[in-house]
Amino acid sequence: MKGHIHSRESFGTVYGPGIRLVVFFKGCPMRCQYCHNPDTWEMSGGTEMEAEEIIAQFQSAKAYYKNGGITASGGEPMVQIDFLIHLFQLAKENQIHTCLDTSGVTFRPDNQEYLSKLDKLLAVTDLVMLDIKHIDPEEHEKLCAQPNGNILAFARYLDQKNIPVWIRHVAVPGITFKREPLYRLGRFIGSLSNVKALDVLPYHDMGKVKYERLGIPYPLADVPPLSKEEAKQARAVILQGIRDFRREKQQ
């Protein structure tokens, strides 16, 4: 079995705990306006790799990764769920920590064949980094060209399965950097019992050069980057929503 791989990062420090080998998968149904990897959208291109090759790369520097592991990112790694299952199964056979960096957009709660595969994947997944783009359904579709219903349902499914989750959210000026959706997002996160961390990332426009190289118009060309201080403010609003929901639930 071979996977379509865009690239690998051998010193990943923001894709889960410790230093990690990050594998960027090809293919993604989302078209997020701030995506900085548009070259991962299509399945074509990239490199065909066997999971054993990726494990061998990890093992060749095992001491270097002793507090880390392997993270599958993208693109959307669950587009290639069969290969992903195989990769993570091999990783667990070799006592390697596994992290899935996903938007959850492929989740299909009404498809039993899909759920069977997903359960196999989650059985060998130590951590999910779930990227929630926008809490509002209509705004999410404007931002990502995909609905968010299955994404939020995926978050609840992970909660039911007791899979540890880190939530990531990008704060974008004029789009997600608004008190009301940030607070709503916090209340949603507050309803989950499996969330171990929250990362609020400031929007940046460093992906512009890739769009230019690919001949694709950059959708947010007029949107300025968000400062780290503003990202801290956004995180504070989300945390307030989490606290309020949990306090009200206890009353």
CSV table of C-alpha atoms in Angstrom, one decimal:
chain,number,residue,atom,x,y,z
A,1,MET,CA,0.0,0.0,0.0
A,2,LYS,CA,1.3,3.4,-0.9
A,3,GLY,CA,0.3,6.9,0.1
A,4,HIS,CA,0.5,10.1,-1.8
A,5,ILE,CA,2.8,12.3,0.3
A,6,HIS,CA,3.4,16.0,-0.3
A,7,SER,CA,6.4,16.4,2.0
A,8,ARG,CA,7.9,15.5,5.4
A,9,GLU,CA,9.3,17.7,8.1
A,10,SER,CA,11.9,16.1,10.3
A,11,PHE,CA,11.9,18.7,13.1
A,12,GLY,CA,8.2,19.4,13.8
A,13,THR,CA,7.7,21.2,17.1
A,14,VAL,CA,4.1,22.6,16.7
A,15,TYR,CA,2.4,19.4,15.5
A,16,GLY,CA,1.9,17.6,18.8
A,17,PRO,CA,4.1,16.9,21.9
A,18,GLY,CA,7.9,16.8,21.6
A,19,ILE,CA,9.9,16.8,18.4
A,20,ARG,CA,8.1,15.0,15.6
A,21,LEU,CA,8.3,13.6,12.2
A,22,VAL,CA,5.5,15.3,10.3
A,23,VAL,CA,4.1,13.7,7.2
A,24,PHE,CA,2.1,16.0,5.0
A,25,PHE,CA,-0.5,14.1,3.0
A,26,LYS,CA,-1.8,15.1,-0.4
A,27,GLY,CA,-5.5,15.7,-1.0
A,28,CYS,CA,-8.0,18.0,0.8
A,29,PRO,CA,-11.7,18.8,0.1
A,30,MET,CA,-11.5,22.1,2.0
A,31,ARG,CA,-10.6,25.3,0.3
A,32,CYS,CA,-9.9,27.5,3.3
A,33,GLN,CA,-9.3,31.1,2.3
A,34,TYR,CA,-6.2,31.3,4.5
A,35,CYS,CA,-4.7,27.9,3.6
A,36,HIS,CA,-0.9,28.2,3.3
A,37,ASN,CA,-0.6,24.8,1.6
A,38,PRO,CA,-2.7,25.0,-1.6
A,39,ASP,CA,-0.3,22.7,-3.2
A,40,THR,CA,-1.7,19.9,-1.1
A,41,TRP,CA,-5.3,20.2,-2.3
A,42,GLU,CA,-5.0,17.8,-5.3
A,43,MET,CA,-3.9,14.2,-5.0
A,44,SER,CA,-1.7,14.5,-8.1
A,45,GLY,CA,2.0,15.3,-7.6
A,46,GLY,CA,3.9,14.6,-4.5
A,47,THR,CA,5.7,11.3,-3.8
A,48,GLU,CA,4.3,7.8,-3.6
A,49,MET,CA,5.6,6.2,-0.4
A,50,GLU,CA,5.1,3.0,1.6
A,51,ALA,CA,4.4,3.3,5.3
A,52,GLU,CA,7.5,1.2,6.0
A,53,GLU,CA,9.6,3.9,4.4
A,54,ILE,CA,8.2,6.5,6.8
A,55,ILE,CA,8.7,4.3,9.8
A,56,ALA,CA,12.3,3.6,8.7
A,57,GLN,CA,13.0,7.4,8.5
A,58,PHE,CA,11.7,7.8,12.1
A,59,GLN,CA,13.7,4.8,13.4
A,60,SER,CA,16.9,6.2,11.8
A,61,ALA,CA,16.7,9.1,14.2
A,62,LYS,CA,14.8,7.4,17.0
A,63,ALA,CA,16.8,9.0,19.9
A,64,TYR,CA,16.2,12.4,18.4
A,65,TYR,CA,12.4,11.8,18.6
A,66,LYS,CA,12.3,10.2,22.0
A,67,ASN,CA,9.8,12.6,23.5
A,68,GLY,CA,7.8,13.0,20.2
A,69,GLY,CA,6.4,10.8,17.5
A,70,ILE,CA,4.8,10.8,14.1
A,71,THR,CA,2.1,13.4,13.1
A,72,ALA,CA,0.0,12.9,10.0
A,73,SER,CA,-1.0,16.3,8.6
A,74,GLY,CA,-1.8,17.7,5.2
A,75,GLY,CA,-3.8,18.4,3.2
A,76,GLU,CA,-6.3,16.3,5.0
A,77,PRO,CA,-4.8,12.9,6.0
A,78,MET,CA,-8.1,11.2,6.4
A,79,VAL,CA,-8.7,11.5,2.7
A,80,GLN,CA,-6.2,8.6,2.5
A,81,ILE,CA,-7.6,6.8,5.5
A,82,ASP,CA,-6.6,3.2,4.5
A,83,PHE,CA,-2.9,4.3,4.2
A,84,LEU,CA,-3.2,6.3,7.3
A,85,ILE,CA,-4.5,3.3,9.3
A,86,HIS,CA,-1.6,1.2,8.0
A,87,LEU,CA,1.0,3.9,8.9
A,88,PHE,CA,-0.4,4.3,12.4
A,89,GLN,CA,-0.7,0.6,13.0
A,90,LEU,CA,3.0,0.2,12.1
A,91,ALA,CA,3.9,3.1,14.3
A,92,LYS,CA,2.1,1.5,17.3
A,93,GLU,CA,3.8,-1.8,16.6
A,94,ASN,CA,7.1,0.1,17.0
A,95,GLN,CA,5.9,2.0,20.2
A,96,ILE,CA,5.8,5.4,18.3
A,97,HIS,CA,3.4,8.1,19.5
A,98,THR,CA,0.8,9.0,16.8
A,99,CYS,CA,-0.9,12.3,16.3
A,100,LEU,CA,-3.6,13.1,13.7
A,101,ASP,CA,-3.7,16.7,12.5
A,102,THR,CA,-7.2,17.0,10.9
A,103,SER,CA,-10.1,19.2,10.2
A,104,GLY,CA,-12.5,16.3,10.6
A,105,VAL,CA,-14.2,17.2,7.3
A,106,THR,CA,-14.3,13.7,6.0
A,107,PHE,CA,-16.4,12.4,9.0
A,108,ARG,CA,-19.5,10.5,7.9
A,109,PRO,CA,-21.6,9.4,10.9
A,110,ASP,CA,-24.2,7.7,8.6
A,111,ASN,CA,-21.7,5.5,6.8
A,112,GLN,CA,-21.0,2.3,8.7
A,113,GLU,CA,-18.1,1.3,6.4
A,114,TYR,CA,-16.4,4.6,7.1
A,115,LEU,CA,-17.1,4.4,10.8
A,116,SER,CA,-15.5,0.9,10.9
A,117,LYS,CA,-12.4,2.3,9.3
A,118,LEU,CA,-12.4,5.4,11.6
A,119,ASP,CA,-12.6,3.2,14.7
A,120,LYS,CA,-9.6,1.2,13.4
A,121,LEU,CA,-7.7,4.5,13.0
A,122,LEU,CA,-8.6,5.8,16.4
A,123,ALA,CA,-7.6,2.6,18.0
A,124,VAL,CA,-4.0,3.4,17.0
A,125,THR,CA,-4.2,7.2,17.4
A,126,ASP,CA,-2.8,8.7,20.6
A,127,LEU,CA,-3.8,12.4,20.0
A,128,VAL,CA,-6.0,14.3,17.6
A,129,MET,CA,-5.2,17.9,16.7
A,130,LEU,CA,-8.6,19.2,15.5
A,131,ASP,CA,-8.7,22.4,13.6
A,132,ILE,CA,-12.1,24.1,14.0
A,133,LYS,CA,-12.2,26.8,11.4
A,134,HIS,CA,-15.4,28.6,12.2
A,135,ILE,CA,-18.3,27.7,14.6
A,136,ASP,CA,-21.0,29.3,12.5
A,137,PRO,CA,-22.3,27.0,9.7
A,138,GLU,CA,-22.8,29.7,7.0
A,139,GLU,CA,-19.6,31.5,7.8
A,140,HIS,CA,-17.7,28.3,7.8
A,141,GLU,CA,-18.9,27.5,4.3
A,142,LYS,CA,-17.9,30.9,3.1
A,143,LEU,CA,-14.5,30.5,4.6
A,144,CYS,CA,-13.8,26.9,3.7
A,145,ALA,CA,-16.2,25.9,0.9
A,146,GLN,CA,-17.4,23.1,3.1
A,147,PRO,CA,-20.1,22.8,5.8
A,148,ASN,CA,-19.0,22.3,9.4
A,149,GLY,CA,-21.8,20.0,10.6
A,150,ASN,CA,-19.7,16.8,10.3
A,151,ILE,CA,-16.7,18.5,11.7
A,152,LEU,CA,-18.5,19.4,14.9
A,153,ALA,CA,-20.0,15.9,14.9
A,154,PHE,CA,-16.5,14.5,14.6
A,155,ALA,CA,-15.5,16.4,17.7
A,156,ARG,CA,-18.4,14.9,19.6
A,157,TYR,CA,-17.5,11.4,18.3
A,158,LEU,CA,-13.9,11.8,19.6
A,159,ASP,CA,-15.4,12.8,22.9
A,160,GLN,CA,-17.5,9.7,23.0
A,161,LYS,CA,-14.5,7.6,22.2
A,162,ASN,CA,-12.4,9.4,24.8
A,163,ILE,CA,-9.7,10.3,22.4
A,164,PRO,CA,-7.5,13.1,23.7
A,165,VAL,CA,-7.9,16.3,21.6
A,166,TRP,CA,-6.0,19.5,21.1
A,167,ILE,CA,-8.2,22.2,19.5
A,168,ARG,CA,-6.6,24.6,17.1
A,169,HIS,CA,-8.3,27.8,15.8
A,170,VAL,CA,-7.0,30.5,13.4
A,171,ALA,CA,-8.1,34.0,14.3
A,172,VAL,CA,-8.6,36.0,11.1
A,173,PRO,CA,-9.3,39.7,11.2
A,174,GLY,CA,-12.9,40.5,10.2
A,175,ILE,CA,-13.7,36.8,9.8
A,176,THR,CA,-13.1,34.7,13.0
A,177,PHE,CA,-11.6,37.5,15.1
A,178,LYS,CA,-15.0,38.5,16.5
A,179,ARG,CA,-16.2,38.1,20.0
A,180,GLU,CA,-19.5,36.4,19.2
A,181,PRO,CA,-18.2,33.4,17.2
A,182,LEU,CA,-15.2,33.1,19.5
A,183,TYR,CA,-17.4,32.9,22.5
A,184,ARG,CA,-19.7,30.4,20.8
A,185,LEU,CA,-16.7,28.3,19.9
A,186,GLY,CA,-15.7,28.4,23.6
A,187,ARG,CA,-19.1,27.1,24.7
A,188,PHE,CA,-18.9,24.3,22.2
A,189,ILE,CA,-15.5,23.3,23.4
A,190,GLY,CA,-16.8,23.5,27.0
A,191,SER,CA,-19.3,20.8,26.1
A,192,LEU,CA,-16.5,18.3,25.4
A,193,SER,CA,-14.7,16.4,28.1
A,194,ASN,CA,-11.6,15.2,26.1
A,195,VAL,CA,-10.0,18.5,25.2
A,196,LYS,CA,-6.4,18.7,26.6
A,197,ALA,CA,-5.2,21.9,25.0
A,198,LEU,CA,-6.3,25.0,23.0
A,199,ASP,CA,-4.1,26.8,20.5
A,200,VAL,CA,-5.3,30.0,19.0
A,201,LEU,CA,-3.1,30.9,16.0
A,202,PRO,CA,-2.8,34.4,14.5
A,203,TYR,CA,-3.6,34.6,10.8
A,204,HIS,CA,-0.6,35.2,8.6
A,205,ASP,CA,-0.2,35.7,4.9
A,206,MET,CA,3.0,33.8,4.3
A,207,GLY,CA,1.2,31.5,1.9
A,208,LYS,CA,0.8,34.3,-0.6
A,209,VAL,CA,4.0,33.3,-2.5
A,210,LYS,CA,2.7,29.7,-3.0
A,211,TYR,CA,-0.5,31.1,-4.6
A,212,GLU,CA,1.5,33.3,-6.9
A,213,ARG,CA,3.7,30.4,-7.9
A,214,LEU,CA,0.6,28.3,-8.6
A,215,GLY,CA,-1.2,31.1,-10.4
A,216,ILE,CA,-4.1,31.1,-7.9
A,217,PRO,CA,-5.6,34.4,-6.7
A,218,TYR,CA,-5.0,34.8,-2.9
A,219,PRO,CA,-8.5,35.3,-1.4
A,220,LEU,CA,-7.4,37.3,1.6
A,221,ALA,CA,-5.0,39.6,-0.1
A,222,ASP,CA,-6.3,42.6,1.6
A,223,VAL,CA,-6.5,41.1,5.1
A,224,PRO,CA,-3.7,42.1,7.4
A,225,PRO,CA,-1.9,39.5,9.6
A,226,LEU,CA,-3.2,39.3,13.2
A,227,SER,CA,-0.8,40.1,16.0
A,228,LYS,CA,0.2,37.7,18.8
A,229,GLU,CA,-1.4,40.0,21.3
A,230,GLU,CA,-4.7,39.9,19.4
A,231,ALA,CA,-4.5,36.1,19.3
A,232,LYS,CA,-4.2,36.1,23.0
A,233,GLN,CA,-7.3,38.2,23.3
A,234,ALA,CA,-9.2,35.8,21.0
A,235,ARG,CA,-8.0,32.9,23.2
A,236,ALA,CA,-9.3,34.7,26.3
A,237,VAL,CA,-12.8,35.0,24.8
A,238,ILE,CA,-12.8,31.3,23.9
A,239,LEU,CA,-11.7,30.4,27.4
A,240,GLN,CA,-14.5,32.6,28.9
A,241,GLY,CA,-17.0,30.7,26.8
A,242,ILE,CA,-15.6,27.4,28.1
A,243,ARG,CA,-15.8,28.5,31.7
A,244,ASP,CA,-19.3,29.9,31.3
A,245,PHE,CA,-20.7,26.7,29.7
A,246,ARG,CA,-19.2,24.5,32.4
A,247,ARG,CA,-20.3,26.7,35.3
A,248,GLU,CA,-23.9,26.8,33.9
A,249,LYS,CA,-23.8,23.0,33.5
A,250,GLN,CA,-22.9,22.6,37.1
A,251,GLN,CA,-25.7,24.8,38.4
